[in-house]
Short mmCIF file of C-alpha atoms in Angstrom, two decimals:
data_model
loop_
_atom_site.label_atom_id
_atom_site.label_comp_id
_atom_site.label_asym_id
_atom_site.label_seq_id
_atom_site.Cartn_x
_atom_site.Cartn_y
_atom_site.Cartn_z
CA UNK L 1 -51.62 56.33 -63.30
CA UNK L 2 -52.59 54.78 -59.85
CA UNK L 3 -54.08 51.99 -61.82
CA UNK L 4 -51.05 50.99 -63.07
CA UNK L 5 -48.70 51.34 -60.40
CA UNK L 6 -51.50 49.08 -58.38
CA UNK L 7 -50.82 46.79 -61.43
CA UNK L 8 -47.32 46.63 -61.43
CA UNK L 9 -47.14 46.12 -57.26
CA UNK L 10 -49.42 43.10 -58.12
CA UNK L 11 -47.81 41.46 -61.37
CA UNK L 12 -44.67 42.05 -60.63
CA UNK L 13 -43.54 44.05 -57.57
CA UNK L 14 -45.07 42.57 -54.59
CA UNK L 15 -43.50 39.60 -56.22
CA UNK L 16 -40.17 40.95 -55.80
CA UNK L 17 -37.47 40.01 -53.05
CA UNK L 18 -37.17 43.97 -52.34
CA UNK L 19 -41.06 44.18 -52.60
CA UNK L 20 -41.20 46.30 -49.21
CA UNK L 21 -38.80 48.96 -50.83
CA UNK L 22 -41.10 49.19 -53.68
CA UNK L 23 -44.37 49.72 -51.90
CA UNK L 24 -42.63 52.43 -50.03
CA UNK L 25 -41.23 54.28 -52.93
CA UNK L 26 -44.42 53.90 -54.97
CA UNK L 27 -46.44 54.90 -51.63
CA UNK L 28 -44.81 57.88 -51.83
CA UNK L 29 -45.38 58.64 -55.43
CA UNK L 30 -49.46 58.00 -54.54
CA UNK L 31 -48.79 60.41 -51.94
CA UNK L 32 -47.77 62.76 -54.12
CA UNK L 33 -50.84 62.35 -56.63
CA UNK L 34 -53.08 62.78 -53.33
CA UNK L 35 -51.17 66.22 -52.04
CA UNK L 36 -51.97 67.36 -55.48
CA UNK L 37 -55.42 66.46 -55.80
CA UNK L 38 -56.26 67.89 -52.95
CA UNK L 39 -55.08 71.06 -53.47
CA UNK L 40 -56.13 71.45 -57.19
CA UNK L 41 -53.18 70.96 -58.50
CA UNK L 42 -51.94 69.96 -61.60
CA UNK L 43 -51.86 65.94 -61.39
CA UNK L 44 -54.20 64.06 -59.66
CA UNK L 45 -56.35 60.62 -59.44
CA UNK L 46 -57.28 60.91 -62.95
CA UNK L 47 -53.97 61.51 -64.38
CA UNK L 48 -53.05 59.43 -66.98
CA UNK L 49 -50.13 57.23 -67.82
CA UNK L 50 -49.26 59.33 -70.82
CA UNK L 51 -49.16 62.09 -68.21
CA UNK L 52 -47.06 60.85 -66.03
CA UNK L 53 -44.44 59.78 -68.49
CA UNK L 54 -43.89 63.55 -69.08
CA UNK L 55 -41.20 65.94 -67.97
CA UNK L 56 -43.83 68.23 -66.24
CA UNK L 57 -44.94 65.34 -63.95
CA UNK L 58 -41.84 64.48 -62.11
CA UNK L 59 -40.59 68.21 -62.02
CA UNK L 60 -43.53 68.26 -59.73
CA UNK L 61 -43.13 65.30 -58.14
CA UNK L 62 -39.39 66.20 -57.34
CA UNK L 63 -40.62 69.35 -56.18
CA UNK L 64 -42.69 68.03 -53.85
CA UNK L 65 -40.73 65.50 -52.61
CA UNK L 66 -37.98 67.71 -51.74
CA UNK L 67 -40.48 69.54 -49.10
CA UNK L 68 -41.45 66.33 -47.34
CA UNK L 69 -39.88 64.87 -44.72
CA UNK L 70 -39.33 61.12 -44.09
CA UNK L 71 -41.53 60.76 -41.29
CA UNK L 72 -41.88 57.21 -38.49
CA UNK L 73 -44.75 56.36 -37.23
CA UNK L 74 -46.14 54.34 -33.82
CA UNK L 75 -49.31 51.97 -33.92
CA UNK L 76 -51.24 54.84 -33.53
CA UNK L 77 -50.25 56.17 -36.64
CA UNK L 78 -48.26 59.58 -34.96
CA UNK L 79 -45.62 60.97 -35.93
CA UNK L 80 -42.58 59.99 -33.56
CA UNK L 81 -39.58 61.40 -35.68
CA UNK L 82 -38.75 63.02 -38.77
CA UNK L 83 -35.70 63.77 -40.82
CA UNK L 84 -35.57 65.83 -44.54
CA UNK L 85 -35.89 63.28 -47.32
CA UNK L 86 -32.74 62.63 -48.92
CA UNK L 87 -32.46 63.62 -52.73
CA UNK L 88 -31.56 60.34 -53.28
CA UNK L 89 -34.45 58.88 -51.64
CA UNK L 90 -36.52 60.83 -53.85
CA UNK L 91 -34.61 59.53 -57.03
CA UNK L 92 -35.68 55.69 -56.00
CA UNK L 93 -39.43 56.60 -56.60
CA UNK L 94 -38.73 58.32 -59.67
CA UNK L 95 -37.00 55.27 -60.53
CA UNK L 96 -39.87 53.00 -59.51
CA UNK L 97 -42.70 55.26 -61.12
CA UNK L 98 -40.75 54.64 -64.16
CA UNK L 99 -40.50 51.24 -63.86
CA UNK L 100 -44.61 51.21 -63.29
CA UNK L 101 -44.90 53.22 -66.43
CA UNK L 102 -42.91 50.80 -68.39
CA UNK L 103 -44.57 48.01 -67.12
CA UNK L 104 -47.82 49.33 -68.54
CA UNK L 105 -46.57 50.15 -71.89
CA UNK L 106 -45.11 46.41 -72.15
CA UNK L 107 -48.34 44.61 -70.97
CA UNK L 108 -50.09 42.65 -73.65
CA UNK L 109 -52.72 44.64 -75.09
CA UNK L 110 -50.57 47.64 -73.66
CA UNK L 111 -52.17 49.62 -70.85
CA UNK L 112 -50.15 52.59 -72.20
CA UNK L 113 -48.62 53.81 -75.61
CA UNK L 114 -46.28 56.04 -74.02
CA UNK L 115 -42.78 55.53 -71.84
CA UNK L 116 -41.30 57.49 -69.35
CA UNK L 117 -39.33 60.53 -71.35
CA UNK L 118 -36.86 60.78 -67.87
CA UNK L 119 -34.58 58.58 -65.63
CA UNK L 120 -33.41 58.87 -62.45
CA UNK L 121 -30.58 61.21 -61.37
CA UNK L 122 -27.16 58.99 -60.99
CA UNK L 123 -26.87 58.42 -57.52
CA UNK L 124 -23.32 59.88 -57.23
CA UNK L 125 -24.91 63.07 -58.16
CA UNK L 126 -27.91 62.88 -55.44
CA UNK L 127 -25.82 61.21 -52.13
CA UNK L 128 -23.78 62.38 -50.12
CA UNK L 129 -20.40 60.25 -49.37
CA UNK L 130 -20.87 58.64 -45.87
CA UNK L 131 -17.59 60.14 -44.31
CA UNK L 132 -17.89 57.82 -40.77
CA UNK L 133 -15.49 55.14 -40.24
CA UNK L 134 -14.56 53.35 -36.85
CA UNK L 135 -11.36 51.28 -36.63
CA UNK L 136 -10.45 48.08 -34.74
CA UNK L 137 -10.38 49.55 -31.18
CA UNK L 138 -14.37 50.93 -31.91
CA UNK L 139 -15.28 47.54 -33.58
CA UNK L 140 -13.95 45.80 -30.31
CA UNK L 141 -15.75 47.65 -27.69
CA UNK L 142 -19.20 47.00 -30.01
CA UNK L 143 -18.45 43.61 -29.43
CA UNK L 144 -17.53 43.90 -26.07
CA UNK L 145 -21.25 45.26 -25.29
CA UNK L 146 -23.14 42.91 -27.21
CA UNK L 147 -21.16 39.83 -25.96
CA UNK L 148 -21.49 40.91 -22.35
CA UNK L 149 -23.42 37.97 -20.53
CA UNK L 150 -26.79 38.11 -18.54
CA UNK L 151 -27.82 41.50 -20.59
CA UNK L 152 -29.80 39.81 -23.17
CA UNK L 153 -28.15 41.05 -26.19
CA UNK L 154 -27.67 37.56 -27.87
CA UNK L 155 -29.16 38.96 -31.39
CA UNK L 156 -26.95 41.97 -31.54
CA UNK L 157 -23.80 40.44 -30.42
CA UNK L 158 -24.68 37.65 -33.39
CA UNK L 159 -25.11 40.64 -36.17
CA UNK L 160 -21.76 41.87 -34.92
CA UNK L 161 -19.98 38.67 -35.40
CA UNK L 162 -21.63 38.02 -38.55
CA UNK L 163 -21.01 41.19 -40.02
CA UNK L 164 -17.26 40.99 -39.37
CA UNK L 165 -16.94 38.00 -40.77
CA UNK L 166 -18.83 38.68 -44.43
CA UNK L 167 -18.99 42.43 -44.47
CA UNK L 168 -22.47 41.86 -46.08
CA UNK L 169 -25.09 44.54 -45.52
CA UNK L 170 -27.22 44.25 -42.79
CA UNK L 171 -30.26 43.13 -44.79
CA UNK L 172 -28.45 39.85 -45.97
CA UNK L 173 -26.53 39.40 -42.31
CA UNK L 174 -30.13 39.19 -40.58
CA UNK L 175 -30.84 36.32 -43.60
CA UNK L 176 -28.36 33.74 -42.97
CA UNK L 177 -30.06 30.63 -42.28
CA UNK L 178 -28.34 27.27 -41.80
CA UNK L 179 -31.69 26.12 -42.13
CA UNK L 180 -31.18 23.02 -44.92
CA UNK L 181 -33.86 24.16 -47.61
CA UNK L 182 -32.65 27.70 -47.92
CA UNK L 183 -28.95 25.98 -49.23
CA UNK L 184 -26.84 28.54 -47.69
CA UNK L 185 -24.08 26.54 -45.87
CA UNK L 186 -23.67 22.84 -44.16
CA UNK L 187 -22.17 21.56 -41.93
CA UNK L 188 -18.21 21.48 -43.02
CA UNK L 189 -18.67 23.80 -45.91
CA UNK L 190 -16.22 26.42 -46.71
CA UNK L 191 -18.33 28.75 -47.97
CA UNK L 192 -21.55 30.79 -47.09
CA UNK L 193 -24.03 31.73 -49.95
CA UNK L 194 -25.62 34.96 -48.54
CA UNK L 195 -28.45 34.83 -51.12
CA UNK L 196 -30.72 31.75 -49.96
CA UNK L 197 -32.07 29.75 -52.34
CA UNK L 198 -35.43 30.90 -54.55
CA UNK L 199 -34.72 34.33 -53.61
CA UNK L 200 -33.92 36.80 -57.16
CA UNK L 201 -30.63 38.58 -56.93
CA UNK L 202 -31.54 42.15 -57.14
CA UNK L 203 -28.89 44.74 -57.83
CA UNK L 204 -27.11 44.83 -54.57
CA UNK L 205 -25.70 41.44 -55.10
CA UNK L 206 -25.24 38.77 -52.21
CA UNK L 207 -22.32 36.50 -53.12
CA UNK L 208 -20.77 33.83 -51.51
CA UNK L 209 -18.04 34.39 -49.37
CA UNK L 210 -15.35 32.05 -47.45
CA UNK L 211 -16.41 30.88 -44.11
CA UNK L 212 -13.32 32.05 -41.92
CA UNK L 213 -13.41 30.09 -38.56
CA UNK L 214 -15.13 32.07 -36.43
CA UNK L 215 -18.06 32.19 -38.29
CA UNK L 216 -17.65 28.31 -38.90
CA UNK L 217 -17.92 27.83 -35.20
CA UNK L 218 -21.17 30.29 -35.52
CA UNK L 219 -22.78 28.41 -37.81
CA UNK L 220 -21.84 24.97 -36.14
CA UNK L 221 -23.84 25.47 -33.42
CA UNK L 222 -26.65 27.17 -34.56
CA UNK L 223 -26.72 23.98 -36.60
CA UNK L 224 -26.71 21.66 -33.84
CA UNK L 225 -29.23 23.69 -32.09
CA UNK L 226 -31.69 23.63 -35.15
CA UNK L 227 -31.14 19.88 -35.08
CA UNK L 228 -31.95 19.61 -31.94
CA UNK L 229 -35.74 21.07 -32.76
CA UNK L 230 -38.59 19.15 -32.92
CA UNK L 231 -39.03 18.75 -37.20
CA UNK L 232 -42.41 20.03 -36.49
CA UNK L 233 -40.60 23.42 -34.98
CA UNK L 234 -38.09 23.87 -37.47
CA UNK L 235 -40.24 26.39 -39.85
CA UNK L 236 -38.58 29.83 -39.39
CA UNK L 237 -35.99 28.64 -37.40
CA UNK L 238 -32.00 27.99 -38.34
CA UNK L 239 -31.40 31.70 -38.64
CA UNK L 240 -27.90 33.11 -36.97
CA UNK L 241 -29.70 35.98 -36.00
CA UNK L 242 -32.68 35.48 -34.26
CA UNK L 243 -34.91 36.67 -31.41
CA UNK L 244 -36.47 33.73 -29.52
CA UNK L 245 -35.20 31.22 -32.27
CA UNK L 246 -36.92 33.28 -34.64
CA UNK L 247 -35.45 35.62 -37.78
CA UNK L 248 -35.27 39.31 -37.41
CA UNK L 249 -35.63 42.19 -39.62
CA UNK L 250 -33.23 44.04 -37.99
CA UNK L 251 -31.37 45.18 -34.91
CA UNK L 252 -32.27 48.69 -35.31
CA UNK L 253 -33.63 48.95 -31.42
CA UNK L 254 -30.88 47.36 -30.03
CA UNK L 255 -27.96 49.31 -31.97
CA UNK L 256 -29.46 52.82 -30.78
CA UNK L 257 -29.28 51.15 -27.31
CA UNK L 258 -25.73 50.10 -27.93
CA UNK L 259 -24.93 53.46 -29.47
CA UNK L 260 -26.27 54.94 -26.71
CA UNK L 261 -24.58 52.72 -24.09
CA UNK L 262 -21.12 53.32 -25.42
CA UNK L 263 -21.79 57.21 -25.16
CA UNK L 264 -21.15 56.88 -29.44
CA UNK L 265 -22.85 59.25 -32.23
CA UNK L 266 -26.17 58.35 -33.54
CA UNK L 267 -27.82 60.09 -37.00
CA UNK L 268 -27.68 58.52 -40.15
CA UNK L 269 -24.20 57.60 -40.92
CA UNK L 270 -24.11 55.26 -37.62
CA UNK L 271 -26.61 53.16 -38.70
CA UNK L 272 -25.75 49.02 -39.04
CA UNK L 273 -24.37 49.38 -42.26
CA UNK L 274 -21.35 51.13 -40.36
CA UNK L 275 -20.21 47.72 -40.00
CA UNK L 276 -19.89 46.86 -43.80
CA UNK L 277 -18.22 50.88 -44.47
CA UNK L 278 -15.73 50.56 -41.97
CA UNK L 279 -14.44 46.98 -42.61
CA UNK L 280 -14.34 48.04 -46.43
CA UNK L 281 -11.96 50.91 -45.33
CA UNK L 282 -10.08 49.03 -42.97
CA UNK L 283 -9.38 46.10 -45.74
CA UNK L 284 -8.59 48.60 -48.04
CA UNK L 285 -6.26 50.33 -46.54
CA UNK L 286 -4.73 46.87 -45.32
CA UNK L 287 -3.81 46.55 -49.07
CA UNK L 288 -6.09 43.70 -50.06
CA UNK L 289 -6.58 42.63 -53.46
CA UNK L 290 -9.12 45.35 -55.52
CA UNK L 291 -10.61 41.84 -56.74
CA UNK L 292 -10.70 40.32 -53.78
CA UNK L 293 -12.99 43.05 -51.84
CA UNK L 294 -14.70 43.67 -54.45
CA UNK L 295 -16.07 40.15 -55.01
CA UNK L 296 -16.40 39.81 -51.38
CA UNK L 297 -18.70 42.43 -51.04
CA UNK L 298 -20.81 41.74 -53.78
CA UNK L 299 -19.29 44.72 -55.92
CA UNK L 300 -18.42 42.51 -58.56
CA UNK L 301 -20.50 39.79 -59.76
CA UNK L 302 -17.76 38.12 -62.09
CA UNK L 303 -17.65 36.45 -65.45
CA UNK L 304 -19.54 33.10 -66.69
CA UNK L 305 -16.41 31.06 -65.63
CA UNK L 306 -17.02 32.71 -61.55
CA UNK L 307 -20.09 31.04 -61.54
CA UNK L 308 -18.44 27.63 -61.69
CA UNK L 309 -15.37 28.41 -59.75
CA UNK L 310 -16.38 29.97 -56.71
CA UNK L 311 -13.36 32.68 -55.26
CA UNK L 312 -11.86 32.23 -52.17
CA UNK L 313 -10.97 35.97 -52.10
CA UNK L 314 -7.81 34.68 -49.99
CA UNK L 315 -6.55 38.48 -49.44
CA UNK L 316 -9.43 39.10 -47.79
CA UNK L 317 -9.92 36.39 -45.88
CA UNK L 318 -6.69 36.17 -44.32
CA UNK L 319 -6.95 40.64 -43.38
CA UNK L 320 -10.19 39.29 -42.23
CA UNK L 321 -8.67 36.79 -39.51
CA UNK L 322 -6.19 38.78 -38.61
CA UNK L 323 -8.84 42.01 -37.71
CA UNK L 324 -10.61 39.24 -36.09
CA UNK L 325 -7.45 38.55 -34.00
CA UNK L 326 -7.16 41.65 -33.15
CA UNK L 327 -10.66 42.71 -32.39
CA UNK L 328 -10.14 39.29 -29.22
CA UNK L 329 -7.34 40.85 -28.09
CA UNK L 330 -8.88 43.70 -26.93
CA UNK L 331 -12.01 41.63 -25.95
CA UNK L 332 -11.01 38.70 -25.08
CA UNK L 333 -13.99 35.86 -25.71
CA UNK L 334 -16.25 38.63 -27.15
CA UNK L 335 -16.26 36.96 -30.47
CA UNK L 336 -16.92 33.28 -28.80
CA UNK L 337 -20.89 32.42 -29.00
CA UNK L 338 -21.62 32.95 -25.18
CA UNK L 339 -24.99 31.16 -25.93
CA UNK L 340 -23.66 28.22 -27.97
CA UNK L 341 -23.78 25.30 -25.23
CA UNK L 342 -27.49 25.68 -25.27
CA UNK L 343 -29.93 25.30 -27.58
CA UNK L 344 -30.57 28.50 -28.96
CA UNK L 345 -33.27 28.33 -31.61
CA UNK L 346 -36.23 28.07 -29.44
CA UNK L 347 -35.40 26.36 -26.12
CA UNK L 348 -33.64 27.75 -23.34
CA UNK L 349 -31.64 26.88 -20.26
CA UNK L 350 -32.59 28.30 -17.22
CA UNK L 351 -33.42 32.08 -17.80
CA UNK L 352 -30.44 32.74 -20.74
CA UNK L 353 -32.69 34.21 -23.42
CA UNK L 354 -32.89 36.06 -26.39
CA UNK L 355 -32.99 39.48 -27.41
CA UNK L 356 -33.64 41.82 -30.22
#
């Protein structure tokens, strides 16, 4: 069994665009097989594939996972905070063991003669609705913070922005590039591709949305500031949200401090992807077309004849606008790139600098 989920990681998984997602789920399945060695249990190292595709096997497994927390770690490999491990974070192992076990039975000579007999739990059954939702007023004063000048805040006040204008999750926000090789957007386009080019759509589709103005003017000059790089310092650099002209993974760090600042909740339903829930609602609500959001947000990946004819999703670009318009009114220039006279991408005037 570990032999093959180290095959799959390294014939197909690590290959994947979500490979760190799959080491983690599959880490935790290893995990597992260690716990249960150690303790004489059942499974262990030597359990085989034909094993592990049975019913007895994950009941464990599901058993297990239910008692362990999901635990973060510092440099020093301590525990700095925990949370219990959501059902449905145990259901995305079971689904990747199963896709490891598969993998093994389809190799050529098979590594396996037997398949997994069970599939994951259907995630409506295993999570729990996120219930949170901000509104306009909320939206603004996150702005407000992150646009406020001299406190370094340049990458989370460019997530913000970004975020209202796409509603993409936060993973795909933290990828746009105007960087010419990844084919996202040039200069004048209309649209944004949120997947860059040579990277798989998985599941959670990125689509291409409309460019509404203020993220035009976004792009623009993170544009002219990548053109105004060196070609030798161009590698890495072009992305919208970056620290030090450099892409990010996330803005985790500085949305607690936000959170924080703004005396707001924290926990797990005011994460990042807040952003993306509470726009959805907001649209919704606002009576856009079912279509229209849906294919904005990646919900919908469309017919043969969508591929050719990109949408322009005009219901939701126009709510979009006027949120937007809304949102300046109660901070006035917070959605104007305070940043954008300079070059950003990795030169600086005076001390204005970047921050993750």
């Amino acid at each position: 069994m570990t032999d093959a989920i180290a095959d799959y990681r390294i014939e197909h998984g690590d290959l994947k665009a979500s490979a760190v997602s799959i080491q983690a789920r599959l880490k935790h399945v290893l995990d597992f097989i260690e716990a249960q060695e150690e303790r004489g249990g059942a499974f262990g190292f030597e359990t085989s594939c034909a094993v592990a595709c049975g019913t007895p096997f994950i009941t464990a497994f599901r058993a297990w996972s239910k008692t362990e927390p999901v635990t973060w770690k510092n440099k020093a490999g301590e525990v700095t905070a925990s949370r219990p491990r959501a059902a449905a974070t145990t259901e995305e192992s079971v689904l990747q063991v199963a896709a490891a076990l598969n993998h093994a039975a389809d190799a050529n000579p098979p590594r396996s003669e037997q398949r997994p007999i069970y599939k994951p739990l259907p995630r409506k059954q295993v999570s729990r609705p996120r219930k949170v939702r901000v509104d306009v007023p909320v939206l603004a004063d996150m702005l407000a913070y992150a646009a406020e000048v001299d406190k370094k805040r340049a990458s989370l006040h460019a997530f913000i922005v970004a975020s209202l204008c796409t509603i993409g999750r936060p993973d795909s926000v933290v990828d746009i590039s105007v960087a010419p090789e990844r084919e996202q957007w040039y200069p004048g386009s209309t649209s944004l591709d949120l997947n860059p080019f040579g990277r798989a759509q998985t599941n959670k589709h990125r689509p291409i949305v409309p460019v509404v103005p203020v993220l035009g003017e976004w792009l623009a000059a993170e544009y002219a500031a990548y053109q105004r790089l060196d070609p030798s310092a161009r590698k890495g650099a072009g992305f919208l949200v970056n620290y030090y002209g450099r892409g990010v993974l996330d803005v985790d760090r500085a949305w607690s401090t936000m959170l924080a600042g703004l005396k707001l909740p924290t926990g797990r339903e005011w994460k990042p992807y807040l952003l993306r829930h509470s726009l959805a609602t907001i649209l919704r609500n606002r009576g856009v077309a079912k279509w229209d959001l849906q294919g904005f947000m990646g919900h919908e990946v469309g017919s043969t004849t969508e591929v050719y004819a990109i949408g322009q999703f005009d219901t939701v670009a126009t709510a979009l606008n006027d949120i937007l318009g809304e949102v300046e009114l109660r901070a006035p220039g917070a959605l104007r790139r305070n940043c954008a006279e300079v070059a950003v991408s990795g030169h600086f005037v005076g001390d204005q600098k970047m921050t993750g």
